[in-house]
PDB file of C-alpha atoms in Angstrom:
ATOM      1  CA  MET O 840      45.331  -1.566  -4.846  1.00 53.00           C
ATOM      2  CA  THR O 841      43.341  -4.481  -3.793  1.00 55.00           C
ATOM      3  CA  ALA O 842      40.710  -3.521  -0.963  1.00 53.00           C
ATOM      4  CA  PRO O 843      41.158  -5.513   2.254  1.00 53.00           C
ATOM      5  CA  LYS O 844      39.294  -8.853   2.269  1.00 52.00           C
ATOM      6  CA  GLU O 845      37.286  -7.525   5.272  1.00 47.00           C
ATOM      7  CA  SER O 846      35.978  -4.514   3.543  1.00 46.00           C
ATOM      8  CA  ARG O 847      35.169  -6.653   0.364  1.00 49.00           C
ATOM      9  CA  THR O 848      33.202  -9.166   2.230  1.00 46.00           C
ATOM     10  CA  THR O 849      31.201  -6.698   4.706  1.00 47.00           C
ATOM     11  CA  ARG O 850      30.121  -4.396   1.895  1.00 44.00           C
ATOM     12  CA  ARG O 851      26.574  -5.015   0.990  1.00 47.00           C
ATOM     13  CA  ARG O 852      24.481  -3.795  -2.017  1.00 45.00           C
ATOM     14  CA  ALA O 853      21.292  -2.004  -1.212  1.00 43.00           C
ATOM     15  CA  PRO O 854      18.342  -4.186  -1.488  1.00 58.00           C
ATOM     16  CA  ALA O 855      16.978  -4.292  -4.978  1.00 78.00           C
ATOM     17  CA  MET O 856      13.698  -2.721  -5.646  1.00 85.00           C
ATOM     18  CA  SER O 857      10.753  -4.607  -7.291  1.00 91.00           C
ATOM     19  CA  PRO O 858       9.541  -3.359 -10.610  1.00 89.00           C
ATOM     20  CA  GLU O 859       6.512  -1.741  -8.956  1.00 91.00           C
ATOM     21  CA  GLN O 860       8.762  -0.046  -6.410  1.00 93.00           C
ATOM     22  CA  ARG O 861      11.131   1.187  -9.072  1.00 95.00           C
ATOM     23  CA  ARG O 862       8.014   2.567 -10.826  1.00 95.00           C
ATOM     24  CA  GLU O 863       6.890   4.624  -7.796  1.00 94.00           C
ATOM     25  CA  MET O 864      10.223   6.063  -7.234  1.00 96.00           C
ATOM     26  CA  ILE O 865      10.582   7.303 -10.844  1.00 96.00           C
ATOM     27  CA  ILE O 866       7.066   8.627 -10.589  1.00 95.00           C
ATOM     28  CA  ARG O 867       7.778  10.445  -7.373  1.00 93.00           C
ATOM     29  CA  THR O 868      10.922  11.950  -8.733  1.00 95.00           C
ATOM     30  CA  ALA O 869       9.356  12.914 -12.205  1.00 95.00           C
ATOM     31  CA  ILE O 870       6.345  14.717 -10.817  1.00 92.00           C
ATOM     32  CA  PRO O 871       8.055  17.963  -9.611  1.00 92.00           C
ATOM     33  CA  LEU O 872      10.090  17.973 -12.827  1.00 94.00           C
ATOM     34  CA  ILE O 873       7.110  17.802 -14.874  1.00 93.00           C
ATOM     35  CA  ALA O 874       5.430  20.591 -12.940  1.00 89.00           C
ATOM     36  CA  GLU O 875       8.810  22.739 -13.505  1.00 90.00           C
ATOM     37  CA  TYR O 876       9.476  21.756 -17.159  1.00 91.00           C
ATOM     38  CA  GLY O 877       6.104  20.383 -18.450  1.00 91.00           C
ATOM     39  CA  ALA O 878       6.201  17.869 -21.568  1.00 90.00           C
ATOM     40  CA  ALA O 879       9.701  19.256 -22.520  1.00 93.00           C
ATOM     41  CA  VAL O 880      11.144  17.258 -19.492  1.00 94.00           C
ATOM     42  CA  THR O 881      13.531  14.536 -20.817  1.00 95.00           C
ATOM     43  CA  THR O 882      13.933  11.085 -19.363  1.00 96.00           C
ATOM     44  CA  ALA O 883      17.494  11.674 -19.011  1.00 96.00           C
ATOM     45  CA  LYS O 884      16.760  14.609 -16.690  1.00 97.00           C
ATOM     46  CA  ILE O 885      14.402  12.484 -14.772  1.00 96.00           C
ATOM     47  CA  ALA O 886      16.939   9.587 -14.415  1.00 96.00           C
ATOM     48  CA  ARG O 887      19.615  11.904 -13.113  1.00 96.00           C
ATOM     49  CA  ALA O 888      17.155  13.273 -10.605  1.00 96.00           C
ATOM     50  CA  ALA O 889      16.489   9.496  -9.364  1.00 95.00           C
ATOM     51  CA  GLY O 890      19.991   8.536  -9.496  1.00 95.00           C
ATOM     52  CA  ILE O 891      19.513   5.804 -11.781  1.00 95.00           C
ATOM     53  CA  GLY O 892      20.498   5.150 -15.580  1.00 95.00           C
ATOM     54  CA  GLU O 893      18.152   6.275 -18.253  1.00 95.00           C
ATOM     55  CA  GLY O 894      17.685   2.681 -19.463  1.00 94.00           C
ATOM     56  CA  THR O 895      16.204   1.741 -16.101  1.00 95.00           C
ATOM     57  CA  ILE O 896      13.295   4.029 -16.870  1.00 96.00           C
ATOM     58  CA  PHE O 897      12.562   1.975 -19.907  1.00 95.00           C
ATOM     59  CA  ARG O 898      12.561  -1.278 -18.144  1.00 94.00           C
ATOM     60  CA  VAL O 899       9.523  -0.330 -16.098  1.00 95.00           C
ATOM     61  CA  PHE O 900       7.951   2.082 -18.539  1.00 96.00           C
ATOM     62  CA  ALA O 901       7.440   1.296 -22.332  1.00 95.00           C
ATOM     63  CA  ASP O 902       8.201   4.943 -23.267  1.00 95.00           C
ATOM     64  CA  LYS O 903       8.104   8.384 -22.054  1.00 95.00           C
ATOM     65  CA  ASP O 904       4.411   8.742 -22.771  1.00 94.00           C
ATOM     66  CA  GLU O 905       3.485   5.879 -20.588  1.00 95.00           C
ATOM     67  CA  LEU O 906       5.713   7.579 -17.886  1.00 95.00           C
ATOM     68  CA  MET O 907       3.993  10.897 -18.267  1.00 93.00           C
ATOM     69  CA  GLN O 908       0.424   9.264 -18.093  1.00 92.00           C
ATOM     70  CA  ALA O 909       1.449   7.489 -14.938  1.00 93.00           C
ATOM     71  CA  CYS O 910       2.770  10.839 -13.299  1.00 91.00           C
ATOM     72  CA  VAL O 911      -0.629  12.572 -14.413  1.00 89.00           C
ATOM     73  CA  ALA O 912      -2.511   9.693 -12.852  1.00 88.00           C
ATOM     74  CA  GLU O 913      -0.332   9.815  -9.759  1.00 88.00           C
ATOM     75  CA  ALA O 914      -0.760  13.798  -9.286  1.00 85.00           C
ATOM     76  CA  LEU O 915      -4.618  13.531  -9.841  1.00 83.00           C
ATOM     77  CA  SER O 916      -5.095  10.561  -7.417  1.00 88.00           C
ATOM     78  CA  PRO O 917      -6.711  11.519  -4.223  1.00 91.00           C
ATOM     79  CA  ASP O 918      -5.038   8.543  -2.288  1.00 91.00           C
ATOM     80  CA  HIS O 919      -2.399  10.755  -0.330  1.00 88.00           C
ATOM     81  CA  ALA O 920      -5.063  13.387   0.484  1.00 92.00           C
ATOM     82  CA  VAL O 921      -7.497  10.660   1.582  1.00 95.00           C
ATOM     83  CA  ARG O 922      -4.661   9.143   3.835  1.00 93.00           C
ATOM     84  CA  GLU O 923      -3.833  12.468   5.516  1.00 94.00           C
ATOM     85  CA  LEU O 924      -7.564  13.209   6.101  1.00 96.00           C
ATOM     86  CA  ASP O 925      -8.069   9.891   7.603  1.00 96.00           C
ATOM     87  CA  ALA O 926      -5.029  10.468   9.858  1.00 96.00           C
ATOM     88  CA  ILE O 927      -6.339  13.541  11.406  1.00 97.00           C
ATOM     89  CA  ASP O 928      -7.393  12.973  15.071  1.00 96.00           C
ATOM     90  CA  VAL O 929     -11.335  13.286  15.451  1.00 95.00           C
ATOM     91  CA  SER O 930     -10.822  13.948  19.076  1.00 95.00           C
ATOM     92  CA  GLN O 931      -9.514  17.549  18.250  1.00 95.00           C
ATOM     93  CA  PRO O 932     -12.015  20.420  18.163  1.00 96.00           C
ATOM     94  CA  LEU O 933     -13.735  20.718  14.895  1.00 96.00           C
ATOM     95  CA  PRO O 934     -11.869  24.106  13.905  1.00 96.00           C
ATOM     96  CA  ASP O 935      -8.466  22.325  14.301  1.00 97.00           C
ATOM     97  CA  ARG O 936      -9.701  19.434  12.087  1.00 97.00           C
ATOM     98  CA  LEU O 937     -10.963  21.403   9.176  1.00 97.00           C
ATOM     99  CA  ALA O 938      -7.838  23.492   9.311  1.00 97.00           C
ATOM    100  CA  GLU O 939      -5.644  20.373   8.975  1.00 97.00           C
ATOM    101  CA  ALA O 940      -8.104  19.165   6.273  1.00 97.00           C
ATOM    102  CA  ALA O 941      -7.664  22.431   4.426  1.00 95.00           C
ATOM    103  CA  GLU O 942      -3.898  22.391   4.638  1.00 95.00           C
ATOM    104  CA  ALA O 943      -4.030  18.845   3.281  1.00 94.00           C
ATOM    105  CA  LEU O 944      -6.357  19.589   0.266  1.00 94.00           C
ATOM    106  CA  GLN O 945      -4.707  22.820  -0.482  1.00 91.00           C
ATOM    107  CA  ALA O 946      -1.452  20.993  -0.875  1.00 89.00           C
ATOM    108  CA  HIS O 947      -3.278  18.426  -2.904  1.00 90.00           C
ATOM    109  CA  MET O 948      -4.921  21.021  -5.496  1.00 88.00           C
ATOM    110  CA  ALA O 949      -1.500  22.795  -5.711  1.00 87.00           C
ATOM    111  CA  ARG O 950       0.179  19.564  -6.896  1.00 85.00           C
ATOM    112  CA  MET O 951      -2.757  18.992  -9.423  1.00 85.00           C
ATOM    113  CA  GLY O 952      -2.623  22.614 -10.547  1.00 85.00           C
ATOM    114  CA  ALA O 953       1.236  22.488 -11.056  1.00 86.00           C
ATOM    115  CA  ILE O 954       0.890  19.396 -13.459  1.00 87.00           C
ATOM    116  CA  ALA O 955      -1.901  20.649 -15.351  1.00 81.00           C
ATOM    117  CA  GLY O 956      -0.527  24.362 -15.723  1.00 82.00           C
ATOM    118  CA  SER O 957       2.680  23.010 -16.817  1.00 85.00           C
ATOM    119  CA  LEU O 958       1.390  20.485 -19.370  1.00 82.00           C
ATOM    120  CA  GLY O 959      -1.323  22.706 -20.601  1.00 70.00           C
ATOM    121  CA  HIS O 960       0.703  25.836 -21.153  1.00 44.00           C
ATOM    122  CA  ARG O 961       3.910  24.253 -22.830  1.00 42.00           C
ATOM    123  CA  GLY O 962       1.878  22.528 -25.223  1.00 40.00           C
ATOM    124  CA  GLY O 963       1.958  18.953 -23.978  1.00 41.00           C
ATOM    125  CA  LYS O 964      -0.211  16.175 -25.211  1.00 44.00           C
ATOM    126  CA  HIS O 965      -1.524  15.332 -21.890  1.00 42.00           C
ATOM    127  CA  PRO O 966      -3.706  18.298 -20.575  1.00 40.00           C
ATOM    128  CA  GLY O 967      -6.911  16.663 -21.506  1.00 40.00           C
ATOM    129  CA  THR O 968      -6.248  13.851 -19.293  1.00 40.00           C
ATOM    130  CA  VAL O 969      -5.372  16.148 -16.468  1.00 41.00           C
ATOM    131  CA  ARG O 970      -8.782  17.837 -16.770  1.00 46.00           C
ATOM    132  CA  GLY O 971     -10.840  14.502 -17.058  1.00 49.00           C
ATOM    133  CA  ALA O 972      -9.323  11.520 -15.544  1.00 45.00           C
ATOM    134  CA  GLY O 973     -10.920  10.292 -12.315  1.00 59.00           C
ATOM    135  CA  ARG O 974     -12.466  13.740 -11.420  1.00 71.00           C
ATOM    136  CA  ASP O 975     -15.843  12.471  -9.969  1.00 81.00           C
ATOM    137  CA  GLU O 976     -14.279   9.496  -8.150  1.00 83.00           C
ATOM    138  CA  SER O 977     -11.541  11.785  -6.426  1.00 85.00           C
ATOM    139  CA  THR O 978     -14.324  14.228  -5.423  1.00 90.00           C
ATOM    140  CA  THR O 979     -16.299  11.446  -3.938  1.00 92.00           C
ATOM    141  CA  ARG O 980     -13.591   9.905  -1.865  1.00 94.00           C
ATOM    142  CA  ILE O 981     -12.329  13.374  -0.515  1.00 95.00           C
ATOM    143  CA  ARG O 982     -16.018  14.334   0.471  1.00 96.00           C
ATOM    144  CA  ALA O 983     -16.530  11.126   2.226  1.00 96.00           C
ATOM    145  CA  ALA O 984     -13.136  11.554   4.246  1.00 97.00           C
ATOM    146  CA  LEU O 985     -14.233  15.111   5.075  1.00 97.00           C
ATOM    147  CA  ALA O 986     -17.762  13.854   6.072  1.00 97.00           C
ATOM    148  CA  ASP O 987     -15.949  11.444   8.591  1.00 97.00           C
ATOM    149  CA  LEU O 988     -14.192  14.184  10.208  1.00 96.00           C
ATOM    150  CA  LEU O 989     -17.631  15.971  10.584  1.00 97.00           C
ATOM    151  CA  GLU O 990     -19.559  13.028  11.849  1.00 96.00           C
ATOM    152  CA  PRO O 991     -18.783  13.518  15.607  1.00 96.00           C
ATOM    153  CA  GLU O 992     -20.682  16.975  15.337  1.00 96.00           C
ATOM    154  CA  ARG O 993     -23.699  15.421  13.392  1.00 96.00           C
ATOM    155  CA  ALA O 994     -26.334  16.299  16.094  1.00 96.00           C
ATOM    156  CA  THR O 995     -25.108  20.133  16.008  1.00 95.00           C
ATOM    157  CA  LEU O 996     -24.498  20.574  12.309  1.00 95.00           C
ATOM    158  CA  ARG O 997     -27.425  22.413  10.302  1.00 94.00           C
ATOM    159  CA  ARG O 998     -27.053  19.913   7.525  1.00 95.00           C
ATOM    160  CA  PRO O 999     -25.878  16.099   7.310  1.00 96.00           C
ATOM    161  CA  PRO O1000     -22.083  15.928   7.334  1.00 97.00           C
ATOM    162  CA  GLU O1001     -22.106  14.810   3.876  1.00 97.00           C
ATOM    163  CA  GLN O1002     -23.672  18.203   2.577  1.00 97.00           C
ATOM    164  CA  ILE O1003     -21.514  20.289   4.891  1.00 97.00           C
ATOM    165  CA  ALA O1004     -18.318  18.346   3.509  1.00 97.00           C
ATOM    166  CA  ALA O1005     -19.394  19.187  -0.049  1.00 96.00           C
ATOM    167  CA  LEU O1006     -19.775  22.937   0.815  1.00 95.00           C
ATOM    168  CA  PHE O1007     -16.448  22.909   2.631  1.00 95.00           C
ATOM    169  CA  PHE O1008     -14.703  21.291  -0.333  1.00 94.00           C
ATOM    170  CA  GLY O1009     -16.314  23.651  -2.757  1.00 91.00           C
ATOM    171  CA  LEU O1010     -14.993  26.677  -0.556  1.00 90.00           C
ATOM    172  CA  LEU O1011     -11.535  25.429  -0.940  1.00 88.00           C
ATOM    173  CA  PHE O1012     -11.901  25.443  -4.687  1.00 80.00           C
ATOM    174  CA  VAL O1013     -13.403  28.804  -5.075  1.00 78.00           C
ATOM    175  CA  GLN O1014     -11.801  30.812  -2.322  1.00 68.00           C
ATOM    176  CA  PRO O1015     -11.721  34.201  -3.730  1.00 61.00           C
ATOM    177  CA  ARG O1016      -8.393  36.061  -4.540  1.00 62.00           C
ATOM    178  CA  THR O1017      -7.617  39.701  -5.129  1.00 64.00           C
ATOM    179  CA  ASP O1018      -4.606  41.515  -6.118  1.00 64.00           C
ATOM    180  CA  ASP O1019      -4.329  43.506  -2.768  1.00 68.00           C
ATOM    181  CA  GLU O1020      -5.378  40.912  -0.369  1.00 69.00           C
ATOM    182  CA  PRO O1021      -3.428  37.536   0.681  1.00 72.00           C
ATOM    183  CA  ASP O1022      -5.250  34.356   0.519  1.00 77.00           C
ATOM    184  CA  LEU O1023      -7.088  33.272   3.634  1.00 83.00           C
ATOM    185  CA  THR O1024      -4.872  31.002   5.872  1.00 89.00           C
ATOM    186  CA  PRO O1025      -6.599  27.591   6.618  1.00 91.00           C
ATOM    187  CA  GLN O1026      -7.525  28.750  10.330  1.00 93.00           C
ATOM    188  CA  GLU O1027      -9.135  32.007   8.481  1.00 91.00           C
ATOM    189  CA  LEU O1028     -11.088  29.954   5.955  1.00 91.00           C
ATOM    190  CA  VAL O1029     -12.322  27.644   8.728  1.00 94.00           C
ATOM    191  CA  GLU O1030     -13.308  30.561  10.795  1.00 93.00           C
ATOM    192  CA  VAL O1031     -15.275  32.131   8.032  1.00 91.00           C
ATOM    193  CA  PHE O1032     -16.921  28.685   7.039  1.00 93.00           C
ATOM    194  CA  LEU O1033     -18.199  27.866  10.533  1.00 93.00           C
ATOM    195  CA  HIS O1034     -19.000  31.417  11.853  1.00 91.00           C
ATOM    196  CA  GLY O1035     -19.988  33.449   8.606  1.00 88.00           C
ATOM    197  CA  ALA O1036     -18.827  36.649   7.403  1.00 82.00           C
ATOM    198  CA  LEU O1037     -19.768  38.788  10.440  1.00 84.00           C
ATOM    199  CA  SER O1038     -16.947  39.593  12.952  1.00 76.00           C
ATOM    200  CA  GLY O1039     -19.606  39.009  15.883  1.00 64.00           C
ATOM    201  CA  THR O1040     -19.219  42.612  16.887  1.00 58.00           C
ATOM    202  CA  THR O1041     -22.260  44.028  14.610  1.00 52.00           C
ATOM    203  CA  LYS O1042     -25.306  45.239  16.458  1.00 52.00           C
TER     204      LYS O1042
END
């Protein structure tokens, strides 16, 4: 049965994506699948999750290997974490600023760990890339964003904001974990970082 003329003329296609937008959409879709399946994930599975035909992937990526490399680079990129740090309101009390920063950075590190662990443990060809690509640049940018959050307290800090930022960033990476104790919440971690291990009741 032929559709009424009005419905035929008013229906509109969704705006076409540019190749770069298409790449970004595919990468965003692929990253959680790579974290789950590692290098065994198929382009067909990624295409289904993205709601596109598999051939669309190969119009913007030369092959699966290029797609995997792009996903690894995106997972390692500090861009999203830096944007979140830059968006934190510096008029908040310092503990609140650092707790927000801790949450953003823990999420960033969890995403990196999921990609690295999945590829590394499943025999993928990319774990070396995960370990090495852009690490120094990423660390430098994140520390700089943390230092900006600390800058309003420069006069009251024991050390320059840049050094305090490096210490805080390091604490996030080496937070101790034991079998019988849950991880510190961001608020608890900040409390220990700013005030030390003593509860304040010791005489």
